[in-house]
């Protein structure tokens, strides 16, 4: 049996600080049309796809809020939804979300899953926020995600969508095996991930090839260890003086990269993903019910999400 979902990773090249949303959305629509011509069912865009990666600067509240979306879709993003519905493709979009919840203004680094009819069917808010909350002058560039965003409060859900079981992670989440595993424990078949990863660490030297390796290593391990397809999509290229990794990739449940972007610009890569390809791993090596030995892991994961050491303190 096979259940093919044809997935397009729509990598974006650099977005200038003053590039209007309408111009970015036009670029995204061009990629969506190319993806549809190549038979895509689903188009996956990067993290914070609608703007430049603004956490690289210390901004005042009004400057920062200009990079957030108070509505989704709003007037500037509506064309993306209309085009997707007209083409009959679903999409995944990362954006900065400004919302009112429990009487308070809240800000999250968010991704949504939109079905082929243009309806939002899933929302995920980034849990692992990297970087720092205060300006750190010793850094070559800032990474102020902890200043601009709250930790996501929606957990790690999966959705029955596009004929499969779909989950989402955002950028730094991909480095954390437990994030993948929480999706894996729910039988995820397709994990969608957008990222903004500088090729250099702003604080200490790390060779770019190693950063590129860790990007793929995390996604390939997450795919294999959970028997799921993984689609990782970059915002790439030299953006406002900072080089960002490309390397957008579609990874099979065996951990193999089946399609990879070659440029650091706007680029579409496509793969026909058989969602049943993970079934053998899920029923053999990674049959969790048969082989996981949580009682020996020395950790108790409580339903609250707290992880407590079980043994005596040394
Ligand atoms: N946007 C990110 O989450 N970026 C981080 C960088 C800071 C390392 C990442 O994990 O790629």
PDB file of C-alpha atoms and ligand atoms in Angstrom:
ATOM      1  CA  UNK A   1       0.000   0.000   0.000  1.00  0.00           C
ATOM      2  CA  UNK A   2       1.160   3.556  -0.484  1.00  0.00           C
ATOM      3  CA  UNK A   3      -0.128   6.933   0.635  1.00  0.00           C
ATOM      4  CA  UNK A   4       1.710   9.549  -1.375  1.00  0.00           C
ATOM      5  CA  UNK A   5       1.730  13.185  -0.303  1.00  0.00           C
ATOM      6  CA  UNK A   6       3.826  15.293  -2.648  1.00  0.00           C
ATOM      7  CA  UNK A   7       5.589  17.872  -0.516  1.00  0.00           C
ATOM      8  CA  UNK A   8       7.380  21.040  -1.633  1.00  0.00           C
ATOM      9  CA  UNK A   9       9.917  22.827   0.557  1.00  0.00           C
ATOM     10  CA  UNK A  10       9.744  26.494  -0.467  1.00  0.00           C
ATOM     11  CA  UNK A  11      13.047  27.936   0.679  1.00  0.00           C
ATOM     12  CA  UNK A  12      13.226  31.731   0.851  1.00  0.00           C
ATOM     13  CA  UNK A  13      16.334  33.756   0.179  1.00  0.00           C
ATOM     14  CA  UNK A  14      17.089  36.855   2.223  1.00  0.00           C
ATOM     15  CA  UNK A  15      14.320  39.291   3.127  1.00  0.00           C
ATOM     16  CA  UNK A  16      15.378  42.908   3.627  1.00  0.00           C
ATOM     17  CA  UNK A  17      14.348  44.751   6.790  1.00  0.00           C
ATOM     18  CA  UNK A  18      12.290  47.207   4.741  1.00  0.00           C
ATOM     19  CA  UNK A  19      10.823  44.660   2.315  1.00  0.00           C
ATOM     20  CA  UNK A  20       7.022  45.044   2.438  1.00  0.00           C
ATOM     21  CA  UNK A  21       4.877  42.015   3.306  1.00  0.00           C
ATOM     22  CA  UNK A  22       3.201  42.295  -0.107  1.00  0.00           C
ATOM     23  CA  UNK A  23       6.560  41.778  -1.852  1.00  0.00           C
ATOM     24  CA  UNK A  24       7.367  38.746   0.309  1.00  0.00           C
ATOM     25  CA  UNK A  25       3.907  37.275  -0.237  1.00  0.00           C
ATOM     26  CA  UNK A  26       4.381  37.747  -4.013  1.00  0.00           C
ATOM     27  CA  UNK A  27       7.646  35.772  -3.790  1.00  0.00           C
ATOM     28  CA  UNK A  28       5.880  33.073  -1.797  1.00  0.00           C
ATOM     29  CA  UNK A  29       3.046  32.869  -4.315  1.00  0.00           C
ATOM     30  CA  UNK A  30       5.571  32.429  -7.149  1.00  0.00           C
ATOM     31  CA  UNK A  31       7.095  29.503  -5.238  1.00  0.00           C
ATOM     32  CA  UNK A  32       3.623  28.084  -4.553  1.00  0.00           C
ATOM     33  CA  UNK A  33       2.759  28.186  -8.269  1.00  0.00           C
ATOM     34  CA  UNK A  34       5.986  26.387  -9.155  1.00  0.00           C
ATOM     35  CA  UNK A  35       5.262  23.799  -6.451  1.00  0.00           C
ATOM     36  CA  UNK A  36       1.721  23.261  -7.781  1.00  0.00           C
ATOM     37  CA  UNK A  37       3.074  22.835 -11.325  1.00  0.00           C
ATOM     38  CA  UNK A  38       5.313  20.132  -9.889  1.00  0.00           C
ATOM     39  CA  UNK A  39       2.241  18.401  -8.413  1.00  0.00           C
ATOM     40  CA  UNK A  40       2.723  19.431  -4.793  1.00  0.00           C
ATOM     41  CA  UNK A  41      -0.071  18.748  -2.307  1.00  0.00           C
ATOM     42  CA  UNK A  42       1.645  20.775   0.412  1.00  0.00           C
ATOM     43  CA  UNK A  43       4.037  23.746   0.375  1.00  0.00           C
ATOM     44  CA  UNK A  44       6.237  24.305   3.426  1.00  0.00           C
ATOM     45  CA  UNK A  45       7.656  27.785   4.101  1.00  0.00           C
ATOM     46  CA  UNK A  46      10.318  28.788   6.643  1.00  0.00           C
ATOM     47  CA  UNK A  47      10.097  30.075  10.217  1.00  0.00           C
ATOM     48  CA  UNK A  48       9.086  33.778  10.407  1.00  0.00           C
ATOM     49  CA  UNK A  49       8.629  33.618   6.649  1.00  0.00           C
ATOM     50  CA  UNK A  50       6.966  36.989   6.124  1.00  0.00           C
ATOM     51  CA  UNK A  51       9.780  39.254   7.311  1.00  0.00           C
ATOM     52  CA  UNK A  52      13.469  39.527   7.874  1.00  0.00           C
ATOM     53  CA  UNK A  53      14.729  37.662  10.960  1.00  0.00           C
ATOM     54  CA  UNK A  54      14.140  40.631  13.278  1.00  0.00           C
ATOM     55  CA  UNK A  55      15.410  39.053  16.569  1.00  0.00           C
ATOM     56  CA  UNK A  56      18.912  39.917  15.342  1.00  0.00           C
ATOM     57  CA  UNK A  57      18.295  43.492  16.517  1.00  0.00           C
ATOM     58  CA  UNK A  58      17.377  45.191  19.774  1.00  0.00           C
ATOM     59  CA  UNK A  59      14.171  47.022  18.856  1.00  0.00           C
ATOM     60  CA  UNK A  60      11.712  49.163  20.765  1.00  0.00           C
ATOM     61  CA  UNK A  61       8.177  47.816  21.196  1.00  0.00           C
ATOM     62  CA  UNK A  62       6.679  49.613  18.202  1.00  0.00           C
ATOM     63  CA  UNK A  63       9.559  48.601  15.910  1.00  0.00           C
ATOM     64  CA  UNK A  64       9.279  44.973  16.996  1.00  0.00           C
ATOM     65  CA  UNK A  65       5.494  44.838  16.747  1.00  0.00           C
ATOM     66  CA  UNK A  66       5.707  45.896  13.101  1.00  0.00           C
ATOM     67  CA  UNK A  67       7.111  42.407  12.385  1.00  0.00           C
ATOM     68  CA  UNK A  68       4.125  40.639  14.022  1.00  0.00           C
ATOM     69  CA  UNK A  69       0.783  39.548  12.526  1.00  0.00           C
ATOM     70  CA  UNK A  70      -2.278  40.472  14.575  1.00  0.00           C
ATOM     71  CA  UNK A  71      -4.549  38.551  12.173  1.00  0.00           C
ATOM     72  CA  UNK A  72      -4.056  35.366  10.184  1.00  0.00           C
ATOM     73  CA  UNK A  73      -5.004  35.706   7.450  1.00  0.00           C
ATOM     74  CA  UNK A  74      -4.781  39.475   7.466  1.00  0.00           C
ATOM     75  CA  UNK A  75      -5.119  41.753   4.468  1.00  0.00           C
ATOM     76  CA  UNK A  76      -1.502  41.205   3.393  1.00  0.00           C
ATOM     77  CA  UNK A  77      -1.479  37.414   3.822  1.00  0.00           C
ATOM     78  CA  UNK A  78      -4.978  36.790   2.407  1.00  0.00           C
ATOM     79  CA  UNK A  79      -3.586  36.410  -1.177  1.00  0.00           C
ATOM     80  CA  UNK A  80      -1.517  33.426  -0.039  1.00  0.00           C
ATOM     81  CA  UNK A  81      -4.629  31.676   1.279  1.00  0.00           C
ATOM     82  CA  UNK A  82      -6.633  32.559  -1.850  1.00  0.00           C
ATOM     83  CA  UNK A  83      -3.899  31.295  -4.165  1.00  0.00           C
ATOM     84  CA  UNK A  84      -3.513  28.055  -2.207  1.00  0.00           C
ATOM     85  CA  UNK A  85      -7.261  27.402  -2.349  1.00  0.00           C
ATOM     86  CA  UNK A  86      -7.330  28.203  -6.092  1.00  0.00           C
ATOM     87  CA  UNK A  87      -4.404  25.854  -6.750  1.00  0.00           C
ATOM     88  CA  UNK A  88      -5.722  23.205  -4.355  1.00  0.00           C
ATOM     89  CA  UNK A  89      -2.551  22.979  -2.267  1.00  0.00           C
ATOM     90  CA  UNK A  90      -2.106  23.047   1.471  1.00  0.00           C
ATOM     91  CA  UNK A  91       0.649  25.069   3.115  1.00  0.00           C
ATOM     92  CA  UNK A  92       2.655  25.546   6.285  1.00  0.00           C
ATOM     93  CA  UNK A  93       3.594  29.077   7.282  1.00  0.00           C
ATOM     94  CA  UNK A  94       5.812  30.380  10.063  1.00  0.00           C
ATOM     95  CA  UNK A  95       5.131  33.886  11.376  1.00  0.00           C
ATOM     96  CA  UNK A  96       5.358  36.135  14.439  1.00  0.00           C
ATOM     97  CA  UNK A  97       1.970  36.025  16.151  1.00  0.00           C
ATOM     98  CA  UNK A  98       0.512  38.889  18.193  1.00  0.00           C
ATOM     99  CA  UNK A  99      -2.632  37.885  20.025  1.00  0.00           C
ATOM    100  CA  UNK A 100      -4.870  38.627  23.022  1.00  0.00           C
ATOM    101  CA  UNK A 101      -5.241  35.707  25.396  1.00  0.00           C
ATOM    102  CA  UNK A 102      -6.554  35.683  28.947  1.00  0.00           C
ATOM    103  CA  UNK A 103      -6.866  39.461  28.823  1.00  0.00           C
ATOM    104  CA  UNK A 104      -3.203  39.959  27.898  1.00  0.00           C
ATOM    105  CA  UNK A 105      -1.244  40.775  24.767  1.00  0.00           C
ATOM    106  CA  UNK A 106       0.909  37.761  23.928  1.00  0.00           C
ATOM    107  CA  UNK A 107       3.610  37.176  21.326  1.00  0.00           C
ATOM    108  CA  UNK A 108       4.616  33.782  19.938  1.00  0.00           C
ATOM    109  CA  UNK A 109       6.841  32.338  17.236  1.00  0.00           C
ATOM    110  CA  UNK A 110       4.111  30.392  15.450  1.00  0.00           C
ATOM    111  CA  UNK A 111       3.466  28.039  12.545  1.00  0.00           C
ATOM    112  CA  UNK A 112       0.137  27.087  11.015  1.00  0.00           C
ATOM    113  CA  UNK A 113      -0.992  24.266   8.772  1.00  0.00           C
ATOM    114  CA  UNK A 114      -3.534  25.220   6.133  1.00  0.00           C
ATOM    115  CA  UNK A 115      -5.505  22.588   4.209  1.00  0.00           C
ATOM    116  CA  UNK A 116      -6.222  22.489   0.476  1.00  0.00           C
ATOM    117  CA  UNK A 117      -9.436  24.469   0.955  1.00  0.00           C
ATOM    118  CA  UNK A 118      -7.544  27.326   2.627  1.00  0.00           C
ATOM    119  CA  UNK A 119      -8.704  26.531   6.191  1.00  0.00           C
ATOM    120  CA  UNK A 120      -6.278  26.667   9.121  1.00  0.00           C
ATOM    121  CA  UNK A 121      -6.273  23.142  10.550  1.00  0.00           C
ATOM    122  CA  UNK A 122      -3.355  23.359  12.989  1.00  0.00           C
ATOM    123  CA  UNK A 123      -1.327  25.831  14.987  1.00  0.00           C
ATOM    124  CA  UNK A 124       1.970  25.270  16.813  1.00  0.00           C
ATOM    125  CA  UNK A 125       3.919  27.763  18.932  1.00  0.00           C
ATOM    126  CA  UNK A 126       7.683  27.341  19.276  1.00  0.00           C
ATOM    127  CA  UNK A 127       8.736  25.855  22.613  1.00  0.00           C
ATOM    128  CA  UNK A 128      12.549  25.932  22.459  1.00  0.00           C
ATOM    129  CA  UNK A 129      13.369  29.628  22.119  1.00  0.00           C
ATOM    130  CA  UNK A 130      17.126  30.067  21.655  1.00  0.00           C
ATOM    131  CA  UNK A 131      19.236  33.111  22.401  1.00  0.00           C
ATOM    132  CA  UNK A 132      18.784  35.707  25.114  1.00  0.00           C
ATOM    133  CA  UNK A 133      16.438  38.414  26.399  1.00  0.00           C
ATOM    134  CA  UNK A 134      18.838  41.306  26.962  1.00  0.00           C
ATOM    135  CA  UNK A 135      21.191  43.069  24.571  1.00  0.00           C
ATOM    136  CA  UNK A 136      24.607  41.364  24.597  1.00  0.00           C
ATOM    137  CA  UNK A 137      27.158  43.702  23.032  1.00  0.00           C
ATOM    138  CA  UNK A 138      29.851  41.013  22.808  1.00  0.00           C
ATOM    139  CA  UNK A 139      27.802  39.234  20.138  1.00  0.00           C
ATOM    140  CA  UNK A 140      28.428  39.921  16.455  1.00  0.00           C
ATOM    141  CA  UNK A 141      24.661  39.985  16.046  1.00  0.00           C
ATOM    142  CA  UNK A 142      21.842  39.531  18.530  1.00  0.00           C
ATOM    143  CA  UNK A 143      19.495  36.574  18.876  1.00  0.00           C
ATOM    144  CA  UNK A 144      16.712  38.053  21.011  1.00  0.00           C
ATOM    145  CA  UNK A 145      14.009  35.412  20.626  1.00  0.00           C
ATOM    146  CA  UNK A 146      13.697  35.167  24.420  1.00  0.00           C
ATOM    147  CA  UNK A 147      12.878  38.896  24.464  1.00  0.00           C
ATOM    148  CA  UNK A 148      10.277  38.983  21.726  1.00  0.00           C
ATOM    149  CA  UNK A 149       8.465  35.664  22.214  1.00  0.00           C
ATOM    150  CA  UNK A 150       6.871  33.659  24.994  1.00  0.00           C
ATOM    151  CA  UNK A 151       7.433  29.919  25.169  1.00  0.00           C
ATOM    152  CA  UNK A 152       4.713  28.185  23.155  1.00  0.00           C
ATOM    153  CA  UNK A 153       1.687  27.061  25.153  1.00  0.00           C
ATOM    154  CA  UNK A 154       0.075  24.581  22.775  1.00  0.00           C
ATOM    155  CA  UNK A 155       2.262  21.522  23.436  1.00  0.00           C
ATOM    156  CA  UNK A 156       3.362  19.345  20.506  1.00  0.00           C
ATOM    157  CA  UNK A 157       0.104  18.304  18.811  1.00  0.00           C
ATOM    158  CA  UNK A 158      -0.383  16.249  15.668  1.00  0.00           C
ATOM    159  CA  UNK A 159      -3.231  16.639  13.194  1.00  0.00           C
ATOM    160  CA  UNK A 160      -4.959  14.288  10.787  1.00  0.00           C
ATOM    161  CA  UNK A 161      -4.490  16.336   7.630  1.00  0.00           C
ATOM    162  CA  UNK A 162      -3.638  15.873   3.954  1.00  0.00           C
ATOM    163  CA  UNK A 163      -4.199  12.149   4.284  1.00  0.00           C
ATOM    164  CA  UNK A 164      -1.672  11.672   7.096  1.00  0.00           C
ATOM    165  CA  UNK A 165      -0.683  12.491  10.653  1.00  0.00           C
ATOM    166  CA  UNK A 166       1.181  15.799  10.637  1.00  0.00           C
ATOM    167  CA  UNK A 167       3.201  17.608  13.319  1.00  0.00           C
ATOM    168  CA  UNK A 168       5.148  20.851  13.378  1.00  0.00           C
ATOM    169  CA  UNK A 169       8.350  22.027  15.059  1.00  0.00           C
ATOM    170  CA  UNK A 170      10.063  25.385  14.648  1.00  0.00           C
ATOM    171  CA  UNK A 171      13.795  25.821  14.093  1.00  0.00           C
ATOM    172  CA  UNK A 172      15.615  25.261  17.403  1.00  0.00           C
ATOM    173  CA  UNK A 173      12.987  22.643  18.399  1.00  0.00           C
ATOM    174  CA  UNK A 174      14.577  20.306  15.827  1.00  0.00           C
ATOM    175  CA  UNK A 175      17.721  19.977  17.957  1.00  0.00           C
ATOM    176  CA  UNK A 176      15.749  18.496  20.872  1.00  0.00           C
ATOM    177  CA  UNK A 177      15.047  14.750  20.534  1.00  0.00           C
ATOM    178  CA  UNK A 178      12.243  14.989  23.087  1.00  0.00           C
ATOM    179  CA  UNK A 179      10.337  17.391  20.838  1.00  0.00           C
ATOM    180  CA  UNK A 180      10.478  14.883  17.982  1.00  0.00           C
ATOM    181  CA  UNK A 181       9.717  12.016  20.359  1.00  0.00           C
ATOM    182  CA  UNK A 182       6.539  13.623  21.708  1.00  0.00           C
ATOM    183  CA  UNK A 183       5.366  13.776  18.084  1.00  0.00           C
ATOM    184  CA  UNK A 184       6.633  10.226  17.477  1.00  0.00           C
ATOM    185  CA  UNK A 185       4.687   8.907  20.475  1.00  0.00           C
ATOM    186  CA  UNK A 186       1.555  10.197  18.747  1.00  0.00           C
ATOM    187  CA  UNK A 187       2.421   8.290  15.554  1.00  0.00           C
ATOM    188  CA  UNK A 188       3.486  11.315  13.519  1.00  0.00           C
ATOM    189  CA  UNK A 189       4.134  10.601   9.834  1.00  0.00           C
ATOM    190  CA  UNK A 190       5.201  14.013   8.531  1.00  0.00           C
ATOM    191  CA  UNK A 191       7.011  16.706  10.537  1.00  0.00           C
ATOM    192  CA  UNK A 192       7.157  20.232   9.109  1.00  0.00           C
ATOM    193  CA  UNK A 193       9.957  22.544  10.244  1.00  0.00           C
ATOM    194  CA  UNK A 194      10.983  26.056   9.223  1.00  0.00           C
ATOM    195  CA  UNK A 195      14.323  27.499  10.322  1.00  0.00           C
ATOM    196  CA  UNK A 196      16.456  30.661  10.445  1.00  0.00           C
ATOM    197  CA  UNK A 197      19.979  29.542  11.301  1.00  0.00           C
ATOM    198  CA  UNK A 198      22.984  31.837  10.921  1.00  0.00           C
ATOM    199  CA  UNK A 199      25.971  30.071   9.349  1.00  0.00           C
ATOM    200  CA  UNK A 200      28.077  31.439  12.199  1.00  0.00           C
ATOM    201  CA  UNK A 201      27.534  31.439  15.930  1.00  0.00           C
ATOM    202  CA  UNK A 202      27.421  35.128  16.941  1.00  0.00           C
ATOM    203  CA  UNK A 203      29.300  34.419  20.185  1.00  0.00           C
ATOM    204  CA  UNK A 204      32.039  31.866  19.477  1.00  0.00           C
ATOM    205  CA  UNK A 205      33.648  30.306  16.433  1.00  0.00           C
ATOM    206  CA  UNK A 206      31.873  27.317  14.957  1.00  0.00           C
ATOM    207  CA  UNK A 207      32.777  26.395  11.372  1.00  0.00           C
ATOM    208  CA  UNK A 208      29.840  26.833   8.970  1.00  0.00           C
ATOM    209  CA  UNK A 209      30.181  23.249   7.691  1.00  0.00           C
ATOM    210  CA  UNK A 210      29.610  21.984  11.240  1.00  0.00           C
ATOM    211  CA  UNK A 211      26.495  24.152  11.641  1.00  0.00           C
ATOM    212  CA  UNK A 212      25.183  22.806   8.347  1.00  0.00           C
ATOM    213  CA  UNK A 213      25.991  19.263   9.492  1.00  0.00           C
ATOM    214  CA  UNK A 214      24.155  19.731  12.810  1.00  0.00           C
ATOM    215  CA  UNK A 215      21.109  21.042  10.947  1.00  0.00           C
ATOM    216  CA  UNK A 216      20.830  17.891   8.856  1.00  0.00           C
ATOM    217  CA  UNK A 217      21.959  15.594  11.677  1.00  0.00           C
ATOM    218  CA  UNK A 218      19.083  16.788  13.896  1.00  0.00           C
ATOM    219  CA  UNK A 219      16.448  16.378  11.215  1.00  0.00           C
ATOM    220  CA  UNK A 220      17.779  13.050   9.918  1.00  0.00           C
ATOM    221  CA  UNK A 221      17.949  11.609  13.451  1.00  0.00           C
ATOM    222  CA  UNK A 222      14.454  12.901  14.263  1.00  0.00           C
ATOM    223  CA  UNK A 223      13.098  11.310  11.099  1.00  0.00           C
ATOM    224  CA  UNK A 224      14.750   7.917  11.607  1.00  0.00           C
ATOM    225  CA  UNK A 225      14.132   7.590  15.349  1.00  0.00           C
ATOM    226  CA  UNK A 226      10.425   8.251  14.877  1.00  0.00           C
ATOM    227  CA  UNK A 227       9.843   6.654  11.460  1.00  0.00           C
ATOM    228  CA  UNK A 228       8.544   9.929  10.007  1.00  0.00           C
ATOM    229  CA  UNK A 229       9.142  12.158   7.020  1.00  0.00           C
ATOM    230  CA  UNK A 230      10.755  15.477   7.938  1.00  0.00           C
ATOM    231  CA  UNK A 231      10.642  18.611   5.815  1.00  0.00           C
ATOM    232  CA  UNK A 232      13.117  21.308   6.893  1.00  0.00           C
ATOM    233  CA  UNK A 233      12.906  24.685   5.173  1.00  0.00           C
ATOM    234  CA  UNK A 234      15.395  27.519   5.478  1.00  0.00           C
ATOM    235  CA  UNK A 235      15.353  31.258   5.240  1.00  0.00           C
ATOM    236  CA  UNK A 236      18.715  31.361   3.526  1.00  0.00           C
ATOM    237  CA  UNK A 237      21.433  33.638   2.218  1.00  0.00           C
ATOM    238  CA  UNK A 238      22.977  36.926   3.292  1.00  0.00           C
ATOM    239  CA  UNK A 239      20.199  38.766   5.118  1.00  0.00           C
ATOM    240  CA  UNK A 240      21.009  42.232   6.470  1.00  0.00           C
ATOM    241  CA  UNK A 241      24.715  41.340   6.701  1.00  0.00           C
ATOM    242  CA  UNK A 242      24.222  37.931   8.364  1.00  0.00           C
ATOM    243  CA  UNK A 243      24.725  34.716   6.388  1.00  0.00           C
ATOM    244  CA  UNK A 244      21.918  32.215   6.947  1.00  0.00           C
ATOM    245  CA  UNK A 245      22.114  28.466   6.245  1.00  0.00           C
ATOM    246  CA  UNK A 246      20.299  27.044   3.260  1.00  0.00           C
ATOM    247  CA  UNK A 247      20.242  23.276   2.908  1.00  0.00           C
ATOM    248  CA  UNK A 248      16.452  22.914   2.989  1.00  0.00           C
ATOM    249  CA  UNK A 249      15.818  19.191   2.888  1.00  0.00           C
ATOM    250  CA  UNK A 250      13.164  16.529   2.634  1.00  0.00           C
ATOM    251  CA  UNK A 251      14.184  13.547   4.766  1.00  0.00           C
ATOM    252  CA  UNK A 252      12.673  10.075   4.520  1.00  0.00           C
ATOM    253  CA  UNK A 253      11.672   8.002   7.565  1.00  0.00           C
ATOM    254  CA  UNK A 254      14.951   6.120   7.083  1.00  0.00           C
ATOM    255  CA  UNK A 255      16.814   9.333   7.765  1.00  0.00           C
ATOM    256  CA  UNK A 256      17.951   9.763   4.160  1.00  0.00           C
ATOM    257  CA  UNK A 257      17.803  13.140   2.428  1.00  0.00           C
ATOM    258  CA  UNK A 258      15.765  12.621  -0.744  1.00  0.00           C
ATOM    259  CA  UNK A 259      15.747  16.260  -1.931  1.00  0.00           C
ATOM    260  CA  UNK A 260      17.950  19.190  -0.967  1.00  0.00           C
ATOM    261  CA  UNK A 261      18.098  22.856  -1.954  1.00  0.00           C
ATOM    262  CA  UNK A 262      21.304  23.854  -3.726  1.00  0.00           C
ATOM    263  CA  UNK A 263      21.004  27.638  -3.604  1.00  0.00           C
ATOM    264  CA  UNK A 264      20.711  30.137  -0.764  1.00  0.00           C
ATOM    265  CA  UNK A 265      17.861  31.901  -2.526  1.00  0.00           C
ATOM    266  CA  UNK A 266      14.174  31.366  -3.300  1.00  0.00           C
ATOM    267  CA  UNK A 267      14.033  27.717  -4.398  1.00  0.00           C
ATOM    268  CA  UNK A 268      11.493  24.904  -4.512  1.00  0.00           C
ATOM    269  CA  UNK A 269      12.399  21.271  -3.929  1.00  0.00           C
ATOM    270  CA  UNK A 270       9.788  18.532  -4.248  1.00  0.00           C
ATOM    271  CA  UNK A 271       9.472  14.916  -3.168  1.00  0.00           C
ATOM    272  CA  UNK A 272       6.678  12.389  -3.371  1.00  0.00           C
ATOM    273  CA  UNK A 273       6.503  11.179   0.234  1.00  0.00           C
ATOM    274  CA  UNK A 274       4.871   7.809   0.841  1.00  0.00           C
ATOM    275  CA  UNK A 275       3.531   8.142   4.372  1.00  0.00           C
ATOM    276  CA  UNK A 276       3.552   4.360   4.704  1.00  0.00           C
ATOM    277  CA  UNK A 277       7.357   4.337   4.370  1.00  0.00           C
ATOM    278  CA  UNK A 278       7.688   4.750   8.145  1.00  0.00           C
ATOM    279  CA  UNK A 279       5.400   1.843   8.996  1.00  0.00           C
ATOM    280  CA  UNK A 280       8.110  -0.863   8.988  1.00  0.00           C
ATOM    281  CA  UNK A 281      10.393   1.073  11.366  1.00  0.00           C
ATOM    282  CA  UNK A 282       7.440   1.889  13.621  1.00  0.00           C
ATOM    283  CA  UNK A 283       6.547  -1.789  13.847  1.00  0.00           C
ATOM    284  CA  UNK A 284      10.108  -3.107  14.267  1.00  0.00           C
ATOM    285  CA  UNK A 285      13.156  -1.188  15.537  1.00  0.00           C
ATOM    286  CA  UNK A 286      11.051   1.694  16.859  1.00  0.00           C
ATOM    287  CA  UNK A 287       8.041  -0.237  18.074  1.00  0.00           C
ATOM    288  CA  UNK A 288       7.719   1.923  21.169  1.00  0.00           C
ATOM    289  CA  UNK A 289       5.228  -0.324  22.972  1.00  0.00           C
ATOM    290  CA  UNK A 290       7.483  -3.360  22.570  1.00  0.00           C
ATOM    291  CA  UNK A 291      10.938  -1.879  23.098  1.00  0.00           C
ATOM    292  CA  UNK A 292      10.936   1.443  24.975  1.00  0.00           C
ATOM    293  CA  UNK A 293      12.123   0.982  28.536  1.00  0.00           C
ATOM    294  CA  UNK A 294      11.073   4.194  30.235  1.00  0.00           C
ATOM    295  CA  UNK A 295      11.414   2.604  33.672  1.00  0.00           C
ATOM    296  CA  UNK A 296      15.182   2.410  33.116  1.00  0.00           C
ATOM    297  CA  UNK A 297      15.748   5.919  31.822  1.00  0.00           C
ATOM    298  CA  UNK A 298      16.290   7.401  35.306  1.00  0.00           C
ATOM    299  CA  UNK A 299      13.876  10.198  34.541  1.00  0.00           C
ATOM    300  CA  UNK A 300      10.245  10.613  35.337  1.00  0.00           C
ATOM    301  CA  UNK A 301       8.372  12.618  32.766  1.00  0.00           C
ATOM    302  CA  UNK A 302       5.288  13.825  34.568  1.00  0.00           C
ATOM    303  CA  UNK A 303       2.123  14.737  32.772  1.00  0.00           C
ATOM    304  CA  UNK A 304       2.915  18.339  33.681  1.00  0.00           C
ATOM    305  CA  UNK A 305       5.910  18.152  31.346  1.00  0.00           C
ATOM    306  CA  UNK A 306       8.341  18.415  34.259  1.00  0.00           C
ATOM    307  CA  UNK A 307      11.385  16.179  34.079  1.00  0.00           C
ATOM    308  CA  UNK A 308      12.621  15.172  37.530  1.00  0.00           C
ATOM    309  CA  UNK A 309      15.806  13.235  38.380  1.00  0.00           C
ATOM    310  CA  UNK A 310      14.809   9.995  40.083  1.00  0.00           C
ATOM    311  CA  UNK A 311      18.077   8.802  41.680  1.00  0.00           C
ATOM    312  CA  UNK A 312      19.757  10.128  44.805  1.00  0.00           C
ATOM    313  CA  UNK A 313      21.739  13.335  44.405  1.00  0.00           C
ATOM    314  CA  UNK A 314      25.494  12.510  44.172  1.00  0.00           C
TER     315      UNK A 314
HETATM  316  N1  LIG B   1      15.781  30.516  14.829  1.00  0.00           N
HETATM  317  C1  LIG B   1      16.437  29.617  15.565  1.00  0.00           C
HETATM  318  O1  LIG B   1      15.847  28.952  16.395  1.00  0.00           O
HETATM  319  N2  LIG B   1      17.768  29.507  15.342  1.00  0.00           N
HETATM  320  C2  LIG B   1      18.633  28.680  16.110  1.00  0.00           C
HETATM  321  C3  LIG B   1      20.025  29.250  16.142  1.00  0.00           C
HETATM  322  C4  LIG B   1      20.087  30.420  17.047  1.00  0.00           C
HETATM  323  C5  LIG B   1      21.051  28.272  16.608  1.00  0.00           C
HETATM  324  C6  LIG B   1      18.710  27.264  15.545  1.00  0.00           C
HETATM  325  O2  LIG B   1      18.611  26.330  16.341  1.00  0.00           O
HETATM  326  O3  LIG B   1      18.938  27.084  14.354  1.00  0.00           O
END
